Coordinates of C-alpha atoms in Angstrom, one line a residue:
X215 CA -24.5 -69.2 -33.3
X216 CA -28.3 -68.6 -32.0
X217 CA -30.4 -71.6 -32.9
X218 CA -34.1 -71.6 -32.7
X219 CA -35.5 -74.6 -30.6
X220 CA -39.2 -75.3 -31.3
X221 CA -41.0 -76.6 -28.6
X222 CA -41.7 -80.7 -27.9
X223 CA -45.0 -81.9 -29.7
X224 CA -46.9 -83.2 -27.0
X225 CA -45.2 -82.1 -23.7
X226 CA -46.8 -80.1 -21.2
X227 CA -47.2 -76.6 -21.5
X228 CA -43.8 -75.2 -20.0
X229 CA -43.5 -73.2 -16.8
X230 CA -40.8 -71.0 -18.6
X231 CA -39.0 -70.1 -21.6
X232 CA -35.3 -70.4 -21.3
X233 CA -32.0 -69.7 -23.7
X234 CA -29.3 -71.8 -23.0
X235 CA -25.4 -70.9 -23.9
X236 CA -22.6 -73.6 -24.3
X237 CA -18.9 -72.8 -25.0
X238 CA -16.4 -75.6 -25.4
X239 CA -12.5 -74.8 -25.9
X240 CA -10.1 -77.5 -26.3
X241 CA -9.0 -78.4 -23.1
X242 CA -11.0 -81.0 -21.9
X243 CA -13.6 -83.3 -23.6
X244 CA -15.5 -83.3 -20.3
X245 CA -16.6 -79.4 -21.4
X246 CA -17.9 -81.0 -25.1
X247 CA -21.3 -79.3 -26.1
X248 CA -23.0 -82.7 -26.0
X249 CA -22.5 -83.1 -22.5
X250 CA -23.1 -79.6 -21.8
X251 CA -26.5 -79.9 -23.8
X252 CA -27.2 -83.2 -21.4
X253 CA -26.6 -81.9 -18.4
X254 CA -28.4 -78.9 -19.0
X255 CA -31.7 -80.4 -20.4
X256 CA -32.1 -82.5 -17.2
X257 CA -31.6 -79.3 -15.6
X258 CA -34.0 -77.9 -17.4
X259 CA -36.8 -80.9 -17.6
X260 CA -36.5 -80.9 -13.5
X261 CA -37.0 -77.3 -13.1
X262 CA -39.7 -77.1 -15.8
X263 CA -37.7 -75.4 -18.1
X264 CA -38.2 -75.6 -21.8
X265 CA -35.7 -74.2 -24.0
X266 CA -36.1 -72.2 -27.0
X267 CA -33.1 -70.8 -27.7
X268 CA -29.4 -72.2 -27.9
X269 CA -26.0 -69.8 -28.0
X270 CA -22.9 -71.6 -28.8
X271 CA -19.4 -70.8 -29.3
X272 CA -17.3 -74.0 -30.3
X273 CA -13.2 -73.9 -29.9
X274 CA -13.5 -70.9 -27.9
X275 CA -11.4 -69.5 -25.1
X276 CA -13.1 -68.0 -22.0
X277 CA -10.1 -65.3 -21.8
X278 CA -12.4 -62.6 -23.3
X279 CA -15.3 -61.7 -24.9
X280 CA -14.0 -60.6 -28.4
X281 CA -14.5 -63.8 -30.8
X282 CA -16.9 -65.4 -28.8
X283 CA -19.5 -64.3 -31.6
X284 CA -22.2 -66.1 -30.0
X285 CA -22.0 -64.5 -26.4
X286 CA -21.7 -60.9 -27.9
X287 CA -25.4 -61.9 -29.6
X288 CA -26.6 -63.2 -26.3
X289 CA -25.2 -60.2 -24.7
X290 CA -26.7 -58.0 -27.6
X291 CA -30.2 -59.2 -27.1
X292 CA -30.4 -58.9 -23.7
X293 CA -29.1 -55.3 -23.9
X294 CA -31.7 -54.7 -27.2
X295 CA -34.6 -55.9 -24.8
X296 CA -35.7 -58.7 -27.4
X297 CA -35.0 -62.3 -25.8
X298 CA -38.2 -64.6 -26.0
X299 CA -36.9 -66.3 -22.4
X300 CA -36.6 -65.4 -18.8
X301 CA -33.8 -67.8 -18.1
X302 CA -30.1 -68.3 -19.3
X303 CA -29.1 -72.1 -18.4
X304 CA -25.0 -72.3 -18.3
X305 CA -23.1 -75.5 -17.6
X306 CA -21.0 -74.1 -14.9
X307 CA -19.6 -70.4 -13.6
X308 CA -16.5 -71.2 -15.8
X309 CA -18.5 -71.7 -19.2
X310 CA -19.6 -67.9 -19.1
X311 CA -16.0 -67.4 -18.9
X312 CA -12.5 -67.8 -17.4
X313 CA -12.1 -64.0 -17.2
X314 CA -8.6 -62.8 -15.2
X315 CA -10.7 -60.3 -13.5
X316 CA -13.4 -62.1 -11.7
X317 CA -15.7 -58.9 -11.7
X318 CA -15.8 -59.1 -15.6
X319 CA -17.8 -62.3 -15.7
X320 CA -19.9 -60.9 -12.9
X321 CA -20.7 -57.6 -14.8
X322 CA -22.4 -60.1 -17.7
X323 CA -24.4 -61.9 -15.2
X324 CA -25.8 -58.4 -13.7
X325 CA -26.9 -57.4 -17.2
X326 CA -28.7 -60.4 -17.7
X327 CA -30.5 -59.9 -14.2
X328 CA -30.8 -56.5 -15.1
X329 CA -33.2 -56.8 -18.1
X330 CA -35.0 -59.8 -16.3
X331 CA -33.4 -63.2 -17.1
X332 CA -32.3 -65.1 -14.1
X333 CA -28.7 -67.3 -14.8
X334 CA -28.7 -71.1 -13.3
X335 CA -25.4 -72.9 -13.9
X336 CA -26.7 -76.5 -14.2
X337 CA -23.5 -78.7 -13.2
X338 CA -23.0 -76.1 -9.7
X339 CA -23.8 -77.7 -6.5
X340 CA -25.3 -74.1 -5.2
X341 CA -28.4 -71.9 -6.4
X342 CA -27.6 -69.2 -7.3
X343 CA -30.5 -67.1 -5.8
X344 CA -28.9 -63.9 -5.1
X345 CA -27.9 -65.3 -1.1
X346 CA -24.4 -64.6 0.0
X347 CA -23.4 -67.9 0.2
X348 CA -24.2 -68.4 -3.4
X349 CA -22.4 -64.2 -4.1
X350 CA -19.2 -66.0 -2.4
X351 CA -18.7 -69.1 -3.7
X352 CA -19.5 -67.4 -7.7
X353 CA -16.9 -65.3 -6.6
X354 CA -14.3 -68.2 -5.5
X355 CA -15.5 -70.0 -8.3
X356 CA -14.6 -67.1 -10.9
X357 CA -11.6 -66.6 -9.4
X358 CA -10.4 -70.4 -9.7
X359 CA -11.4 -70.2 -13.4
X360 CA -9.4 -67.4 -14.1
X361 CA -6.0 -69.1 -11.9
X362 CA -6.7 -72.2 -13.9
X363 CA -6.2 -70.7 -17.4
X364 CA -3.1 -68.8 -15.5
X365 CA -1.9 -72.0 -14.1
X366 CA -2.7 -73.7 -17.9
X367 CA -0.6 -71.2 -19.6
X368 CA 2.5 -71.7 -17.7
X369 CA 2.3 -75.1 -18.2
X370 CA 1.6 -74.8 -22.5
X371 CA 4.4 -72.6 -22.5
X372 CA 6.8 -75.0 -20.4
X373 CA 5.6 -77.8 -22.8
X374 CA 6.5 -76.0 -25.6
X375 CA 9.7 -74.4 -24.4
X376 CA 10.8 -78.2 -24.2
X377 CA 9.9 -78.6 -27.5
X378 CA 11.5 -76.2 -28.9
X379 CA 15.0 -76.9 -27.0
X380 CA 14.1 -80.8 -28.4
X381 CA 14.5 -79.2 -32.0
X382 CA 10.9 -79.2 -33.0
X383 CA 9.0 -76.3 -34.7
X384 CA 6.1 -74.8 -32.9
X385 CA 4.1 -72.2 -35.3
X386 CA 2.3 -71.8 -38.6
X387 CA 3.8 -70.9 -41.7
X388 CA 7.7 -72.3 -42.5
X389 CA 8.8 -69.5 -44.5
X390 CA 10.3 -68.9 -48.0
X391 CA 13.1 -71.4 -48.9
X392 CA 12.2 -73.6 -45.8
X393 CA 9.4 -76.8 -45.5
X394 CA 7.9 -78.5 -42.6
X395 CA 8.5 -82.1 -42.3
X396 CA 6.3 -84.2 -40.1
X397 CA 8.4 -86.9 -38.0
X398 CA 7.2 -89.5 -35.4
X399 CA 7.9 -90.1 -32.4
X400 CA 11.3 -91.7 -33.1
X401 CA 12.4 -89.1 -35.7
X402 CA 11.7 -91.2 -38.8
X403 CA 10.3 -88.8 -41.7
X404 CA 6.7 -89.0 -42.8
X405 CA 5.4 -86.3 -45.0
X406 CA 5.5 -82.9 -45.8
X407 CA 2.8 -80.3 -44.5
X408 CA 1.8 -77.8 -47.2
X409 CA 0.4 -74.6 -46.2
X410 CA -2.9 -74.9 -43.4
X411 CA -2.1 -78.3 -42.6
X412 CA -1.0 -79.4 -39.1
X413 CA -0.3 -82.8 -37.5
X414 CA -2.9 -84.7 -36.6
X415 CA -1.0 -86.8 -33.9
X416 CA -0.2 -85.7 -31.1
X417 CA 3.1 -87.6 -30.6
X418 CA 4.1 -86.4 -33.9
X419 CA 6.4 -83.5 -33.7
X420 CA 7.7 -81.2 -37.2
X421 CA 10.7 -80.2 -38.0
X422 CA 12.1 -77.7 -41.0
X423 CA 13.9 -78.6 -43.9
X424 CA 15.5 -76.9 -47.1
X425 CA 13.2 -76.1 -49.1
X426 CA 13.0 -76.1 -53.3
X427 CA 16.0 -75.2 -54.6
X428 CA 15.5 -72.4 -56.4
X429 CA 13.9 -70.8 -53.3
X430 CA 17.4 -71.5 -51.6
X431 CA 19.2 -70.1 -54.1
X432 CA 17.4 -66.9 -54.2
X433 CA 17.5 -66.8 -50.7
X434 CA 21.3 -66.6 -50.8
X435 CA 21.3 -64.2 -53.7
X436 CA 19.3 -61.9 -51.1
X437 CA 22.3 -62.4 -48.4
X438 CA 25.0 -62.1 -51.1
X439 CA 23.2 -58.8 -52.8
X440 CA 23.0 -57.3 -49.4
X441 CA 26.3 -58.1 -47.9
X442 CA 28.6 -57.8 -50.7
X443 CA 26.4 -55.7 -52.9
X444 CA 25.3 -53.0 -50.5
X445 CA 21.7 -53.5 -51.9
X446 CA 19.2 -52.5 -49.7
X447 CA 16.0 -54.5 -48.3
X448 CA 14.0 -52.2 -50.2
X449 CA 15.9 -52.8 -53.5
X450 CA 16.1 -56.0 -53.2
X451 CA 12.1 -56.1 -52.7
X452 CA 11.6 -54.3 -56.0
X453 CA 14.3 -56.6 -57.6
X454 CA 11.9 -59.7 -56.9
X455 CA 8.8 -58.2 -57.9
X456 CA 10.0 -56.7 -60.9
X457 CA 11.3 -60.4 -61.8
X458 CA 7.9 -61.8 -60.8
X459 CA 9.3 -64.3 -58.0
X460 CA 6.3 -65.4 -55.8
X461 CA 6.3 -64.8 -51.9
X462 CA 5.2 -67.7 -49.7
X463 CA 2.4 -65.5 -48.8
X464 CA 1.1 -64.9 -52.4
X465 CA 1.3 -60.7 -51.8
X466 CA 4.5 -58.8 -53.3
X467 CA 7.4 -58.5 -51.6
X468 CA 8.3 -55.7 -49.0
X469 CA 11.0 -54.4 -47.0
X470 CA 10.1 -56.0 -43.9
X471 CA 9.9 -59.8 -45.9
X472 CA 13.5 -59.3 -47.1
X473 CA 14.4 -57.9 -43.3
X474 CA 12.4 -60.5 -41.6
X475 CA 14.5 -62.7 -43.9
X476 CA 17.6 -61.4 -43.1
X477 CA 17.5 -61.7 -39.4
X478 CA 15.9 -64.8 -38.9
X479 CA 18.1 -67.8 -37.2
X480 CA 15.9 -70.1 -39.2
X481 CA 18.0 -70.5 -41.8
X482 CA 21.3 -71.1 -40.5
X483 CA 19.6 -74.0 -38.7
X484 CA 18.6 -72.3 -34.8
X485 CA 15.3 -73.2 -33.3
X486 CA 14.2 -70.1 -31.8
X487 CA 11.1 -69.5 -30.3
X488 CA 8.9 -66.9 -28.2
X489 CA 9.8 -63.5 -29.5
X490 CA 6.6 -61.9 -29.0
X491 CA 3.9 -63.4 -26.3
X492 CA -0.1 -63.2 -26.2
X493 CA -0.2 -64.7 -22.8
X494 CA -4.2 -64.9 -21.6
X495 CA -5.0 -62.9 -24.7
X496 CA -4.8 -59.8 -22.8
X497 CA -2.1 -58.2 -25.4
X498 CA 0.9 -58.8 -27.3
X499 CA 4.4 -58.4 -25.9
X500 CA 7.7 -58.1 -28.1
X501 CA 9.7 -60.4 -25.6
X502 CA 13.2 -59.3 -24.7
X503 CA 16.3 -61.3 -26.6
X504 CA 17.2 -63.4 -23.1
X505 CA 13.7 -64.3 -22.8
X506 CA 13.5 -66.1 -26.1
X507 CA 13.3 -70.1 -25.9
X508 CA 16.3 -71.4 -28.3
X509 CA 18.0 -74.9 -29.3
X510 CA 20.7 -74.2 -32.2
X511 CA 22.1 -75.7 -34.9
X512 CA 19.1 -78.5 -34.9
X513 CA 17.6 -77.8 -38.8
X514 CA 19.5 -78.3 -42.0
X515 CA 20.9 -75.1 -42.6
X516 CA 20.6 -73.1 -45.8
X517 CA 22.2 -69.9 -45.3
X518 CA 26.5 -70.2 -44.8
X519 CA 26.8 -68.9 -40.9
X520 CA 29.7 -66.5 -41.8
X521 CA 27.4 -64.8 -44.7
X522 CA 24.7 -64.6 -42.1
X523 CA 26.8 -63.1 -39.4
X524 CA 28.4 -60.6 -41.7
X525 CA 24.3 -59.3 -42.9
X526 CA 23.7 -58.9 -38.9
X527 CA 26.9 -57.1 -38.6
X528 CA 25.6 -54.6 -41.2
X529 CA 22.1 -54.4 -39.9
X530 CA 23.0 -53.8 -36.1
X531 CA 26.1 -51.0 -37.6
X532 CA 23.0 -49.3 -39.5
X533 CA 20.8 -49.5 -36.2
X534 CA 23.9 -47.3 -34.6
X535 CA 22.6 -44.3 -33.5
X536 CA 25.3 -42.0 -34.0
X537 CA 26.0 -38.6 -31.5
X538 CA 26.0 -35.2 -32.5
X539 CA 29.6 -35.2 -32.5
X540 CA 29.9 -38.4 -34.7
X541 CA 27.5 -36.4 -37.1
X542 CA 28.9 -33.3 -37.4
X543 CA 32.8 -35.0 -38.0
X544 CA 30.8 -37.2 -40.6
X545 CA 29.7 -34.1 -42.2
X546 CA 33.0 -32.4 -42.0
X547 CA 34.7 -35.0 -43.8
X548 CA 32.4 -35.2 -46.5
X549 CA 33.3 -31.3 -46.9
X550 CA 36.9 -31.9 -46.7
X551 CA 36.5 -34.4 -49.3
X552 CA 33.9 -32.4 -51.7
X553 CA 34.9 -29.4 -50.9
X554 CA 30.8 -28.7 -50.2
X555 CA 28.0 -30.2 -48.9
X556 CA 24.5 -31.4 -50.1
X557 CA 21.9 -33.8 -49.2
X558 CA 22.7 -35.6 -52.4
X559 CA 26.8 -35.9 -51.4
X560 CA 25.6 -36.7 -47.6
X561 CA 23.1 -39.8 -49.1
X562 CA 26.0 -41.3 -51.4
X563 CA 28.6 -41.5 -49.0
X564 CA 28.7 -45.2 -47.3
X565 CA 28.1 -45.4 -43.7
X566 CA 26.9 -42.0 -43.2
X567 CA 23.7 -41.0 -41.9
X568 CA 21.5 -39.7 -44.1
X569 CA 20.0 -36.5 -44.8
X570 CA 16.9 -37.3 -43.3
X571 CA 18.8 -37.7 -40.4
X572 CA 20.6 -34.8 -39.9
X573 CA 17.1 -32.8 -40.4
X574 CA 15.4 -34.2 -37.7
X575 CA 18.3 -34.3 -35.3
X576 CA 19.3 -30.9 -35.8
X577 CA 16.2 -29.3 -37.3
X578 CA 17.4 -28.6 -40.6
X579 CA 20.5 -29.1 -43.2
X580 CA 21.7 -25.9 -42.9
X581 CA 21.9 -25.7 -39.4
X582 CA 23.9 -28.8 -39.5
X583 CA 25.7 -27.7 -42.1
X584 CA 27.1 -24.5 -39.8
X585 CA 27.9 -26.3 -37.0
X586 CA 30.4 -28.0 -40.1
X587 CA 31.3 -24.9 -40.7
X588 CA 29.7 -25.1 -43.9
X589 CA 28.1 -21.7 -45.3
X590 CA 26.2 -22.0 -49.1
X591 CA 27.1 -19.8 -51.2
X592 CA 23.2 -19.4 -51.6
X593 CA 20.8 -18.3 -48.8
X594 CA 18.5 -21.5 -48.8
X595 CA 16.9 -19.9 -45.6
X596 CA 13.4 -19.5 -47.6
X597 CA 13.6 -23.5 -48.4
X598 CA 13.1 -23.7 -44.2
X599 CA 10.6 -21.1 -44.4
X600 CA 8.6 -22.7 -46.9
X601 CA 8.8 -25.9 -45.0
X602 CA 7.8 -24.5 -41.7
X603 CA 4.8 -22.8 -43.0
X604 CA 3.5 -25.8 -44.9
X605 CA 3.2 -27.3 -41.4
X606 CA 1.6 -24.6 -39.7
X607 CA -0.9 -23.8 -42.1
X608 CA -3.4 -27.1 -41.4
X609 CA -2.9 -25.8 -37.5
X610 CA -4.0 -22.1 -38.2
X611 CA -7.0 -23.2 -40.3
X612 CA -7.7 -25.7 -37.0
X613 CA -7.9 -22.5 -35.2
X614 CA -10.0 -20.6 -37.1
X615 CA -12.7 -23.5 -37.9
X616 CA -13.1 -23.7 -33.8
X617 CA -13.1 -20.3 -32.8
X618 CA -16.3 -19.9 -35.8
X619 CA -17.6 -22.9 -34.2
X620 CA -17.4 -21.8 -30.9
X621 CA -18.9 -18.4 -31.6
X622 CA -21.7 -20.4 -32.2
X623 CA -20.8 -20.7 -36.7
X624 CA -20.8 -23.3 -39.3
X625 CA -18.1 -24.2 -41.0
X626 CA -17.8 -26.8 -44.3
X627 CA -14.9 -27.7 -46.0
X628 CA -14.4 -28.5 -49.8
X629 CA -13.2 -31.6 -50.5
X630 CA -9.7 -31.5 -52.2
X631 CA -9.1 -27.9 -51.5
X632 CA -8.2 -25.1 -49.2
X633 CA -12.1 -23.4 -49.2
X634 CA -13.7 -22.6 -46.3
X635 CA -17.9 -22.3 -46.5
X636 CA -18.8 -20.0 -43.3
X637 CA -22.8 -20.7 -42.1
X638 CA -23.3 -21.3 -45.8
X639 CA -23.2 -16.8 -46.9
X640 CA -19.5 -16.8 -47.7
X641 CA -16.3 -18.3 -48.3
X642 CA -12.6 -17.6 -47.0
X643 CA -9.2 -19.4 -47.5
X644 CA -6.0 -18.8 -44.6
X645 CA -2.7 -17.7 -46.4
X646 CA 0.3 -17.7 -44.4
X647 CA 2.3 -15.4 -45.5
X648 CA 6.5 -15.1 -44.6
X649 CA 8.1 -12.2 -43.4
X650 CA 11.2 -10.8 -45.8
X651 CA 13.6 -8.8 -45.6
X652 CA 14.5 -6.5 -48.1
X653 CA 18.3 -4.9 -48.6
X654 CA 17.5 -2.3 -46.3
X655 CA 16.4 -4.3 -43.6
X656 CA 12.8 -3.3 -43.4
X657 CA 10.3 -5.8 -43.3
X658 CA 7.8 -6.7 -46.2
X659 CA 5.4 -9.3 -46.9
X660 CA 4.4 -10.1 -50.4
X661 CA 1.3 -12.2 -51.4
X662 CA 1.0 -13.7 -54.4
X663 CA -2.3 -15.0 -55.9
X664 CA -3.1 -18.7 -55.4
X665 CA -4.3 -21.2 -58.5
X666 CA -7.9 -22.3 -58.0
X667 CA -11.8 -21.1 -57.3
X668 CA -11.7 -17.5 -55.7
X669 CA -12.4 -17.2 -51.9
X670 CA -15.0 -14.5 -50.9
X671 CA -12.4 -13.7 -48.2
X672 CA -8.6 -13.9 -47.5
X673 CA -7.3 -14.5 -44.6
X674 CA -4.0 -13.3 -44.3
X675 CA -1.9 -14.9 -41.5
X676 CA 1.1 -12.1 -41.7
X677 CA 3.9 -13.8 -40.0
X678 CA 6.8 -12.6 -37.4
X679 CA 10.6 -11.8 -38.6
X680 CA 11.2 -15.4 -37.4
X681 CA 8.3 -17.2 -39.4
X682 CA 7.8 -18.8 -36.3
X683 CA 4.5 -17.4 -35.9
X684 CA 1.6 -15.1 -36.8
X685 CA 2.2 -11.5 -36.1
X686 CA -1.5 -10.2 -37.5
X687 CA -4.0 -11.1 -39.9
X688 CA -5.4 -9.2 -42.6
X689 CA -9.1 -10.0 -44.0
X690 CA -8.7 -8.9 -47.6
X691 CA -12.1 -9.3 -49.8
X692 CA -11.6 -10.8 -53.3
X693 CA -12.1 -7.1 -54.6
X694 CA -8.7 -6.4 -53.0
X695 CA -7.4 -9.7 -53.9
X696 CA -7.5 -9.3 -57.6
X697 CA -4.1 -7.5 -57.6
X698 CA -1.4 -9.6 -58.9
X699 CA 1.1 -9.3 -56.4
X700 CA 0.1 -7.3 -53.0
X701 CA 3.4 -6.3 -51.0
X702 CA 2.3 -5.3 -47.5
X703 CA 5.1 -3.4 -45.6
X704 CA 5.1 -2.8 -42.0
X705 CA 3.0 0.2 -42.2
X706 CA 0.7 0.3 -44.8
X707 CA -1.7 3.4 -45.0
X708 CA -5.3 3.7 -44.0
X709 CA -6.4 2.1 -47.4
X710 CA -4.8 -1.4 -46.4
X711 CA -4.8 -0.9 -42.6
X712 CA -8.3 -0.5 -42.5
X713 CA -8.4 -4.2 -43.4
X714 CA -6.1 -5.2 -40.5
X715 CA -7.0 -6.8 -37.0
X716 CA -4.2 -8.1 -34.4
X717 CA -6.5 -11.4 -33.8
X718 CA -9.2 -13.5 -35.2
X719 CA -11.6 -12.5 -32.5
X720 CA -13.2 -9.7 -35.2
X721 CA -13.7 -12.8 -37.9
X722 CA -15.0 -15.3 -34.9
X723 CA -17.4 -12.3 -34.1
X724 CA -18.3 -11.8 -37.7
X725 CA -19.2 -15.3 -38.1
X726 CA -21.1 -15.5 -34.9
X727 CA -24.8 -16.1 -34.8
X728 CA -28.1 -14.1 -32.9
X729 CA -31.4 -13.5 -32.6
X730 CA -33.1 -11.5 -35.4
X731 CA -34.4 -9.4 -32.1
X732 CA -30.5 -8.6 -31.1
X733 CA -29.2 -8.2 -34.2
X734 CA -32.1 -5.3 -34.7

């Protein structure tokens, strides 16, 4: 927070205005903001300082800048050109921060000196006037601030790994069907921590307990529905909400709750700890299995072990990624069985991938169906077709909105439809159009009239044989557009092909912009 400091009634006129900025974290009460505020206004009274401004961020890491609210204003003003001082007054090089990279904490001092406000650090035994000896040793001094909160993390984590292996819980929330109990020091109990609350002594450890039992009880109707059951996380998800069963969290229940609950050691009495990692708050890290910290069987379980064992079975068998091979000989029993195939046969057989699957591993069904040997009876090529074109249409309008804007255009689109607005004179839509076959083998292209406001323009993407593409284009104006059904063939006469163009350079150049002088 920024705090406006009048001035002292009756004091001298001061030589100089001056901000200070205190931060205080947890480790030591040496850093408190009191003593900070001390040390500093001696500082201050002998250099003929007064102080008209205070920044302060309390319980706050040096690590980084982001949460430090009161540093980002400090920082803010300074950058905005509107501090009412000429000095910052800091405790000590390590208050501004204990940034890993030395030069960060020295880039924030510049930008202070930069706009005009000098930094003193109060409680340092050098000036800092600019000299190299004062450039080195705010250097080493940054340096050792950073290694200290290195040096301090390894030895947090090794205090808590310790805990951990002792059988105590380290972290917030206990979890559905679970409780934190507080203990002392020898293990007797004393009470139970509700949501938000944490010990307040520090030789008091917590530990977990079964929780209420109807929270057990659902908690192994979710293991018994999904082992013996089949039931899925999601199911089961929808199962609880529909019966209005509350979440620890208050939200409804998801997929990755009833997962989350279905992996986690917790409940068949393991202590594990250190999955993920925000070590120095630079980023978090999902930690590797053998790196986890771990003490087992040291809660009250609430989950049997063999039920548990038998839902990771079945989670790590559905986390199998099968090979091609194993996919095809899945598909080619479900054939032998059916006697056909179908993405609804292929989803209701147990322990086969699903349809899904097969479509992004092999690019379609049917593809994956002929490698079964499979042929339908019915040509469901036009269902790929469709599919393919529906994601290269949003890619071909791309292309035409930047080469309008590039030849120097405007472009607007509607909201909640396909419309184009070209420099505000006309609109235009892009239809992708497949290529067909007819019985003869010849090529045709039929467009059908879309639902909606009429376009000024059509922009006819005419695709290749293979529909992997666009051949040509055709810019049809509504006039010619008001035929039902428009079958262009591969030649179609001067009355059509006068309409044609092999790229979208003509419609980029028709959208183009000059100079009333040129364009005379």
């Amino acid at each position: 927070m920024a705090i406006d400091c009048a001035s002292r009634p009756g004091s001298d006129p001061p030589l100089a205005r001056a901000a200070q900025y205190l931060r205080m974290s947890t480790e030591h009460q040496c850093y408190s903001v009191d003593n900070q505020m001390v040390a500093i206004a001696d500082y201050a009274e002998q250099r003929g300082y007064e102080i008209v401004r205070t920044y302060a961020d309390s319980g706050k890491s040096g690590l980084r800048v982001e949460g430090r609210l009161a540093l980002q204003q400090l920082l803010d003003d300074v950058e905005q050109g509107h501090p009412d001082y000429e000095a910052l007054l800091v405790y000590d090089v390590s208050r501004l921060g204990r940034f890993q990279d030395p030069d960060e904490a020295a880039s924030h001092e510049l930008q202070c000196r930069r706009r005009g406000i000098a930094v003193h650090y109060c409680a340092e035994q050098f000036e800092n006037d600019g000299s190299i000896g004062s450039s080195i040793i705010k250097t080493v001094k940054r340096a050792m601030a950073g290694e200290y909160s290195r040096e301090l993390s390894v030895k947090v984590f090794a205090g808590q790994s310790k805990l951990i292996r002792l059988g105590y819980r380290q972290g917030g929330m206990a979890g559905y069907a679970v409780r934190r109990l507080l203990v002392d020091q020898n293990g007797a109990p004393k009470i139970m921590l509700a949501n938000g609350e944490k010990k307040s002594i520090s030789t008091d450890r917590v530990i977990l307990v079964p929780g209420p039992e109807e929270e057990v009880a659902i908690l192994r109707e979710i293991y018994r529905a999904f082992v013996e059951d089949g039931v899925n996380e999601t199911s089961l998800a929808a199962r609880l909400n529909a019966q209005g069963v509350a979440t620890p969290h208050g939200g409804p229940w998801t997929r990755g709750t009833i997962h989350q609950m279905l992996t986690n050691e917790k409940y068949i009495g393991n202590n594990v700890w250190g999955k993920r990692s925000f070590k120095l708050k630079r980023r978090y890290v999902r930690n590797q299995a053998r790196d986890w910290v771990r003490a087992e069987a040291t809660f009250e379980p609430v989950v049997d072990m063999e039920l548990f064992g038998r839902a990771q079975a079945k989670i790590a068998a559905r986390l199998h990624r099968h090979t091609d091979q194993e996919m095809i000989e899945q598909l080619r029993a479900i054939l032998a069985e059916h006697g056909t195939l179908s993405s609804f046969l292929i989803n209701g057989t147990k322990g086969a991938p699903s349809s899904t699957t097969y479509r992004r591993r092999f690019g379609s069904l049917l593809k994956a169906y002929a490698m079964a040997g499979f042929a339908p009876r019915q040509d469901y090529r036009f269902l790929e077709d469709a599919s393919r074109l529906r994601r290269l249409h949003p890619l071909i309008v791309d292309a035409v909105v930047a080469g309008i804007v590039a030849a120097g255009g405007q472009v607007r689109r509607s909201a909640g439809s396909e419309i184009l607005t070209i420099n505000d004179e006309f609109t235009a839509s892009v239809i992708l159009v497949p290529c067909h076959r007819t019985r003869y083998g010849s090529p045709r292209w039929v467009v059908h009239p879309e639902p909606g406001p009429k376009p000024d323009l059509a922009i006819i993407a005419r695709m290749r044989p293979d529909n992997e593409s666009a051949g040509d284009y055709f810019l049809l104006p509504q006039s010619v557009m008001r035929e039902l059904v428009l079958r262009l063939e591969a030649h179609d006469g001067f009355g059509l092909d006068a309409y044609r163009i092999d790229t979208l350079e003509p419609l980029f150049a028709l959208a183009a912009r000059c100079s009333w002088r040129k364009a005379a």
